[in-house]
Amino acid sequence: MPAQAPSRTLITVAPTGAETAKADAPGLPVTLEELVATAKACEAAGAGLVHVHIRDDDARPTLDLGRLRATVAALREQTSLVVQLSTGGAVTDPLDARLKVLEAEPDSCSLTCGTTNFGDDVFLNPWPFMAELYQQTQAAEVVPEFELFDLGQVTSMRRLLDTYGPPYGGHVHADLVMGVPGGMPGTAAALVAAVAALPEGCSWSATGIGRSTLPVALAALSAGGHLRVGMEDTLTLAKGRPVRANEELVSRAAELATIAARPPMTTDEVRALLRTKDRTGETG
Ligand code: KMH
Ligand code: ZN
């Protein structure tokens, strides 16, 4: 069980994801220019970390290494956000392409701790893939964020730590992704159960997909967690009110965190929490 609540809140923005079509959400950032503009606006609104999926010229998800490198470089140049690349990609992405993401040298990467039914699809994360990815994060000095879609995945995260030792930097940070059809529900009860199973000293954030966004954010704040928000997870601000831009979700999260007397962390505070490598001067 993690220790006491932190005094400030890490707000992660996940602006794009791999599942939503631009046609269905016009505010979704799918070009590099849109992504950088979104990242700047979200940083101004209180975000400290950006969780990145990129798209190709037809706005379809891609793991193209050249594009990933250019994205890391542009985000580093134009924002001070911690840059986290998704190694989850899209459900259609092969495992070997997902491993190569680390070659783009992000500050952090996501690392999902188990296979999950994902709506009608399967998000594949077999143990040998997780183990290989984890060891590669250690070698590449990239801080993993353990993505936990279900309670059993907490056990798999602990198995990784027990088998291969601590992550780069020595600090463990997890993110509860709740409310995916096939994963744990986006409820306070599920959140409390997952948090109780986390290792001592571990920091954690939570995000609730779709309708579970607000219940999960409020539960996370009251249980001492950090927040992830963004159009990867949430396309509706309120009933009948689509999200127009990611910064709306970040601003709302920052307000909630401030009401909880745990205002947003600065990007320097996020780096200190996660113990990311100083890559100043690197272009990605
Ligand atoms: N797009 C989902 C299948 C991650 O970024 O690591 C996986 C996902 C998790 O979004
Ligand atoms: Zn993602």
Short mmCIF file of C-alpha atoms and ligand atoms in Angstrom, two decimals:
data_model
loop_
_atom_site.label_atom_id
_atom_site.label_comp_id
_atom_site.label_asym_id
_atom_site.label_seq_id
_atom_site.Cartn_x
_atom_site.Cartn_y
_atom_site.Cartn_z
CA MET A 1 0.00 0.00 0.00
CA PRO A 2 1.54 3.38 -0.98
CA ALA A 3 2.31 5.79 1.86
CA GLN A 4 0.68 9.16 2.62
CA ALA A 5 -0.95 11.39 -0.02
CA PRO A 6 1.45 13.66 -1.90
CA SER A 7 1.00 17.41 -1.42
CA ARG A 8 0.71 18.09 -5.14
CA THR A 9 -0.83 16.32 -8.11
CA LEU A 10 0.83 14.98 -11.24
CA ILE A 11 -1.52 15.62 -14.14
CA THR A 12 -0.85 13.45 -17.16
CA VAL A 13 -2.49 14.30 -20.45
CA ALA A 14 -3.13 11.51 -22.96
CA PRO A 15 -4.24 13.65 -25.89
CA THR A 16 -4.67 11.28 -28.83
CA GLY A 17 -4.69 7.52 -28.20
CA ALA A 18 -4.99 4.99 -30.97
CA GLU A 19 -8.69 4.23 -31.04
CA THR A 20 -10.55 7.43 -31.91
CA ALA A 21 -10.93 8.65 -35.50
CA LYS A 22 -10.30 12.31 -36.25
CA ALA A 23 -13.67 12.40 -38.04
CA ASP A 24 -15.39 11.51 -34.76
CA ALA A 25 -13.48 14.05 -32.66
CA PRO A 26 -12.29 17.07 -34.64
CA GLY A 27 -10.24 18.39 -31.71
CA LEU A 28 -8.11 15.23 -31.61
CA PRO A 29 -4.45 16.15 -32.24
CA VAL A 30 -3.22 13.89 -35.05
CA THR A 31 -0.46 15.90 -36.76
CA LEU A 32 2.81 16.88 -35.14
CA GLU A 33 1.79 20.54 -35.23
CA GLU A 34 -1.54 19.76 -33.56
CA LEU A 35 0.15 17.60 -30.96
CA VAL A 36 2.74 20.24 -30.05
CA ALA A 37 0.07 22.98 -29.87
CA THR A 38 -2.04 20.73 -27.64
CA ALA A 39 0.91 19.88 -25.44
CA LYS A 40 1.73 23.58 -24.95
CA ALA A 41 -1.87 24.42 -24.07
CA CYS A 42 -2.07 21.48 -21.68
CA GLU A 43 1.19 22.43 -19.98
CA ALA A 44 -0.18 25.95 -19.47
CA ALA A 45 -3.35 24.40 -17.99
CA GLY A 46 -1.42 22.29 -15.46
CA ALA A 47 -0.22 19.10 -17.15
CA GLY A 48 3.22 17.78 -16.23
CA LEU A 49 3.50 14.71 -18.45
CA VAL A 50 2.26 13.88 -21.94
CA HIS A 51 1.41 10.28 -22.90
CA VAL A 52 1.93 10.11 -26.64
CA HIS A 53 0.43 8.06 -29.47
CA ILE A 54 1.11 9.35 -32.96
CA ARG A 55 -0.71 9.11 -36.28
CA ASP A 56 0.38 8.86 -39.92
CA ASP A 57 -0.54 11.21 -42.78
CA ASP A 58 -3.96 9.57 -42.96
CA ALA A 59 -4.45 10.07 -39.20
CA ARG A 60 -4.14 6.33 -38.57
CA PRO A 61 -2.09 5.08 -35.58
CA THR A 62 1.57 4.42 -36.38
CA LEU A 63 4.74 3.42 -34.54
CA ASP A 64 7.02 4.78 -37.27
CA LEU A 65 10.35 5.35 -35.56
CA GLY A 66 11.30 8.44 -37.55
CA ARG A 67 8.02 10.10 -36.62
CA LEU A 68 8.40 9.06 -33.00
CA ARG A 69 11.89 10.57 -32.86
CA ALA A 70 10.67 13.81 -34.46
CA THR A 71 7.78 13.92 -32.00
CA VAL A 72 10.04 13.49 -28.97
CA ALA A 73 12.38 16.18 -30.30
CA ALA A 74 9.57 18.67 -30.99
CA LEU A 75 7.90 18.14 -27.61
CA ARG A 76 11.26 18.52 -25.84
CA GLU A 77 12.05 21.69 -27.77
CA GLN A 78 8.70 23.38 -27.35
CA THR A 79 7.49 22.22 -23.95
CA SER A 80 9.04 21.17 -20.66
CA LEU A 81 6.59 18.28 -20.24
CA VAL A 82 7.88 14.83 -19.38
CA VAL A 83 7.52 12.90 -22.65
CA GLN A 84 6.08 9.42 -22.35
CA LEU A 85 5.71 7.29 -25.46
CA SER A 86 3.08 4.58 -25.60
CA THR A 87 4.44 1.08 -26.08
CA GLY A 88 0.86 -0.16 -26.15
CA GLY A 89 0.21 1.38 -29.54
CA ALA A 90 -2.96 0.18 -31.22
CA VAL A 91 -4.45 -3.29 -30.71
CA THR A 92 -3.29 -4.10 -34.25
CA ASP A 93 0.39 -3.28 -33.61
CA PRO A 94 2.82 -6.22 -33.53
CA LEU A 95 4.90 -6.80 -30.39
CA ASP A 96 8.28 -6.28 -32.10
CA ALA A 97 7.27 -2.81 -33.34
CA ARG A 98 6.08 -1.92 -29.84
CA LEU A 99 9.51 -2.86 -28.40
CA LYS A 100 11.27 -0.55 -30.87
CA VAL A 101 9.51 2.53 -29.47
CA LEU A 102 12.27 2.84 -26.86
CA GLU A 103 14.75 3.66 -29.64
CA ALA A 104 13.12 7.09 -29.82
CA GLU A 105 14.59 7.76 -26.35
CA PRO A 106 11.60 9.18 -24.49
CA ASP A 107 11.78 10.17 -20.82
CA SER A 108 9.19 7.55 -19.97
CA CYS A 109 7.15 4.82 -21.63
CA SER A 110 3.98 2.98 -20.81
CA LEU A 111 4.28 -0.71 -19.94
CA THR A 112 1.01 -2.61 -19.66
CA CYS A 113 1.12 -5.49 -17.21
CA GLY A 114 -1.10 -8.05 -18.88
CA THR A 115 -3.33 -9.03 -21.77
CA THR A 116 -6.74 -7.38 -21.64
CA ASN A 117 -9.96 -7.77 -23.55
CA PHE A 118 -10.39 -4.34 -25.11
CA GLY A 119 -13.98 -4.01 -26.23
CA ASP A 120 -14.23 -6.48 -29.11
CA ASP A 121 -10.44 -6.60 -29.48
CA VAL A 122 -7.56 -8.06 -27.48
CA PHE A 123 -4.76 -5.86 -26.18
CA LEU A 124 -1.90 -8.37 -26.13
CA ASN A 125 0.76 -8.23 -23.41
CA PRO A 126 2.10 -11.73 -22.76
CA TRP A 127 4.62 -12.19 -19.92
CA PRO A 128 7.71 -12.68 -22.18
CA PHE A 129 6.90 -9.40 -23.97
CA MET A 130 6.43 -7.52 -20.69
CA ALA A 131 9.67 -8.99 -19.30
CA GLU A 132 11.62 -8.05 -22.44
CA LEU A 133 10.17 -4.54 -22.56
CA TYR A 134 10.88 -4.00 -18.87
CA GLN A 135 14.53 -5.06 -19.20
CA GLN A 136 14.88 -2.83 -22.24
CA THR A 137 13.59 0.16 -20.25
CA GLN A 138 16.28 -0.51 -17.66
CA ALA A 139 19.01 -0.73 -20.33
CA ALA A 140 17.75 2.39 -22.17
CA GLU A 141 17.33 4.36 -18.91
CA VAL A 142 13.69 5.10 -19.65
CA VAL A 143 11.26 5.29 -16.73
CA PRO A 144 8.37 2.86 -17.21
CA GLU A 145 4.85 3.74 -16.14
CA PHE A 146 3.10 0.48 -15.31
CA GLU A 147 -0.36 0.54 -16.90
CA LEU A 148 -2.80 -1.56 -14.87
CA PHE A 149 -6.10 -2.37 -16.53
CA ASP A 150 -7.10 -5.03 -14.01
CA LEU A 151 -6.39 -6.14 -10.47
CA GLY A 152 -4.34 -9.17 -11.55
CA GLN A 153 -2.02 -6.85 -13.43
CA VAL A 154 -0.85 -5.41 -10.11
CA THR A 155 0.46 -8.90 -9.32
CA SER A 156 2.25 -9.05 -12.67
CA MET A 157 3.84 -5.64 -12.04
CA ARG A 158 5.12 -6.93 -8.70
CA ARG A 159 6.43 -10.06 -10.44
CA LEU A 160 8.41 -7.86 -12.86
CA LEU A 161 9.91 -5.90 -9.97
CA ASP A 162 10.70 -9.05 -7.97
CA THR A 163 12.26 -10.80 -10.96
CA TYR A 164 14.21 -8.00 -12.62
CA GLY A 165 14.71 -5.40 -9.88
CA PRO A 166 13.71 -1.74 -9.70
CA PRO A 167 13.05 0.43 -12.75
CA TYR A 168 15.50 3.02 -14.04
CA GLY A 169 15.73 5.75 -11.40
CA GLY A 170 14.55 3.41 -8.64
CA HIS A 171 11.02 4.79 -8.22
CA VAL A 172 7.91 2.80 -9.16
CA HIS A 173 4.99 4.66 -10.75
CA ALA A 174 1.77 3.00 -11.89
CA ASP A 175 -1.35 4.18 -13.69
CA LEU A 176 -4.74 2.57 -13.14
CA VAL A 177 -6.65 2.54 -16.42
CA MET A 178 -10.23 1.89 -15.35
CA GLY A 179 -13.51 1.32 -17.12
CA VAL A 180 -12.18 -0.35 -20.29
CA PRO A 181 -14.76 -2.95 -21.38
CA GLY A 182 -12.78 -6.06 -20.37
CA GLY A 183 -10.79 -4.48 -17.53
CA MET A 184 -11.59 -3.40 -13.98
CA PRO A 185 -14.61 -1.14 -13.57
CA GLY A 186 -14.20 2.59 -13.03
CA THR A 187 -15.48 2.59 -9.47
CA ALA A 188 -14.16 3.81 -6.14
CA ALA A 189 -14.30 0.24 -4.79
CA ALA A 190 -12.13 -1.14 -7.60
CA LEU A 191 -9.71 1.75 -7.24
CA VAL A 192 -9.31 1.16 -3.51
CA ALA A 193 -8.72 -2.57 -4.08
CA ALA A 194 -6.06 -1.92 -6.72
CA VAL A 195 -4.30 0.74 -4.63
CA ALA A 196 -4.23 -1.58 -1.61
CA ALA A 197 -2.32 -4.13 -3.70
CA LEU A 198 0.39 -1.70 -4.89
CA PRO A 199 3.86 -1.96 -3.39
CA GLU A 200 5.05 0.32 -0.59
CA GLY A 201 6.41 3.66 -1.85
CA CYS A 202 4.82 3.35 -5.28
CA SER A 203 3.18 6.49 -6.69
CA TRP A 204 0.10 6.07 -8.85
CA SER A 205 -2.32 7.91 -11.05
CA ALA A 206 -5.72 6.86 -12.34
CA THR A 207 -7.89 7.47 -15.33
CA GLY A 208 -11.46 6.41 -15.97
CA ILE A 209 -12.57 5.77 -19.52
CA GLY A 210 -15.71 7.52 -20.78
CA ARG A 211 -18.43 7.87 -18.17
CA SER A 212 -16.11 6.74 -15.39
CA THR A 213 -13.80 9.75 -15.87
CA LEU A 214 -15.17 11.90 -13.05
CA PRO A 215 -15.86 9.14 -10.49
CA VAL A 216 -12.32 7.81 -10.97
CA ALA A 217 -10.72 11.28 -10.79
CA LEU A 218 -12.56 12.10 -7.58
CA ALA A 219 -11.78 8.72 -6.04
CA ALA A 220 -8.11 9.05 -7.03
CA LEU A 221 -7.80 12.47 -5.44
CA SER A 222 -9.42 11.33 -2.22
CA ALA A 223 -7.25 8.20 -2.08
CA GLY A 224 -4.01 10.16 -2.57
CA GLY A 225 -3.42 9.46 -6.26
CA HIS A 226 -2.46 11.49 -9.29
CA LEU A 227 -4.62 12.09 -12.38
CA ARG A 228 -4.49 11.16 -16.03
CA VAL A 229 -6.95 12.84 -18.40
CA GLY A 230 -7.25 13.40 -22.13
CA MET A 231 -9.05 12.56 -25.34
CA GLU A 232 -7.44 9.10 -25.43
CA ASP A 233 -9.80 8.25 -22.57
CA THR A 234 -12.64 10.77 -22.61
CA LEU A 235 -14.52 12.46 -25.44
CA THR A 236 -17.38 14.02 -23.49
CA LEU A 237 -17.02 16.79 -20.93
CA ALA A 238 -20.62 16.50 -19.77
CA LYS A 239 -23.80 14.97 -21.18
CA GLY A 240 -24.26 16.41 -24.69
CA ARG A 241 -21.03 18.43 -24.50
CA PRO A 242 -18.18 16.89 -26.50
CA VAL A 243 -14.60 17.68 -25.55
CA ARG A 244 -13.36 20.34 -27.97
CA ALA A 245 -9.75 20.34 -26.83
CA ASN A 246 -7.59 18.38 -24.42
CA GLU A 247 -6.84 21.45 -22.33
CA GLU A 248 -10.49 21.50 -21.21
CA LEU A 249 -9.93 18.16 -19.49
CA VAL A 250 -6.59 19.28 -18.05
CA SER A 251 -8.11 22.52 -16.70
CA ARG A 252 -10.92 20.58 -15.04
CA ALA A 253 -8.42 18.15 -13.50
CA ALA A 254 -6.30 21.05 -12.26
CA GLU A 255 -9.38 22.63 -10.66
CA LEU A 256 -10.32 19.38 -8.95
CA ALA A 257 -6.77 18.91 -7.70
CA THR A 258 -6.71 22.47 -6.39
CA ILE A 259 -10.04 21.95 -4.60
CA ALA A 260 -8.49 18.84 -3.05
CA ALA A 261 -5.67 21.10 -1.77
CA ARG A 262 -3.21 19.22 -3.96
CA PRO A 263 -2.56 21.63 -6.86
CA PRO A 264 -0.80 20.51 -10.06
CA MET A 265 2.90 19.67 -9.94
CA THR A 266 5.34 21.66 -12.01
CA THR A 267 7.22 19.72 -14.67
CA ASP A 268 10.36 19.88 -12.50
CA GLU A 269 8.42 18.32 -9.64
CA VAL A 270 7.20 15.58 -11.98
CA ARG A 271 10.78 14.85 -13.08
CA ALA A 272 11.86 14.68 -9.45
CA LEU A 273 8.99 12.33 -8.58
CA LEU A 274 9.58 9.95 -11.49
CA ARG A 275 13.38 10.33 -11.49
CA THR A 276 13.60 10.60 -15.24
CA LYS A 277 17.02 10.84 -16.86
CA ASP A 278 18.28 14.34 -17.59
CA ARG A 279 18.23 14.39 -21.38
CA THR A 280 18.80 18.13 -21.70
CA GLY A 281 20.32 18.83 -25.07
CA GLU A 282 19.18 15.52 -26.55
CA THR A 283 16.95 15.75 -29.58
CA GLY A 284 15.28 12.39 -29.35
N1 KMH B 1 -4.36 1.68 -27.35
C1 KMH B 1 -4.49 0.65 -26.37
C2 KMH B 1 -4.68 -0.67 -27.05
C3 KMH B 1 -0.68 2.31 -23.81
O1 KMH B 1 -0.66 3.39 -24.37
O2 KMH B 1 0.35 1.77 -23.39
C4 KMH B 1 -3.31 0.55 -25.49
C5 KMH B 1 -2.89 1.76 -24.79
C6 KMH B 1 -1.95 1.55 -23.67
O3 KMH B 1 -3.22 2.89 -25.12
ZN ZN B 2 -2.10 4.98 -24.51
#
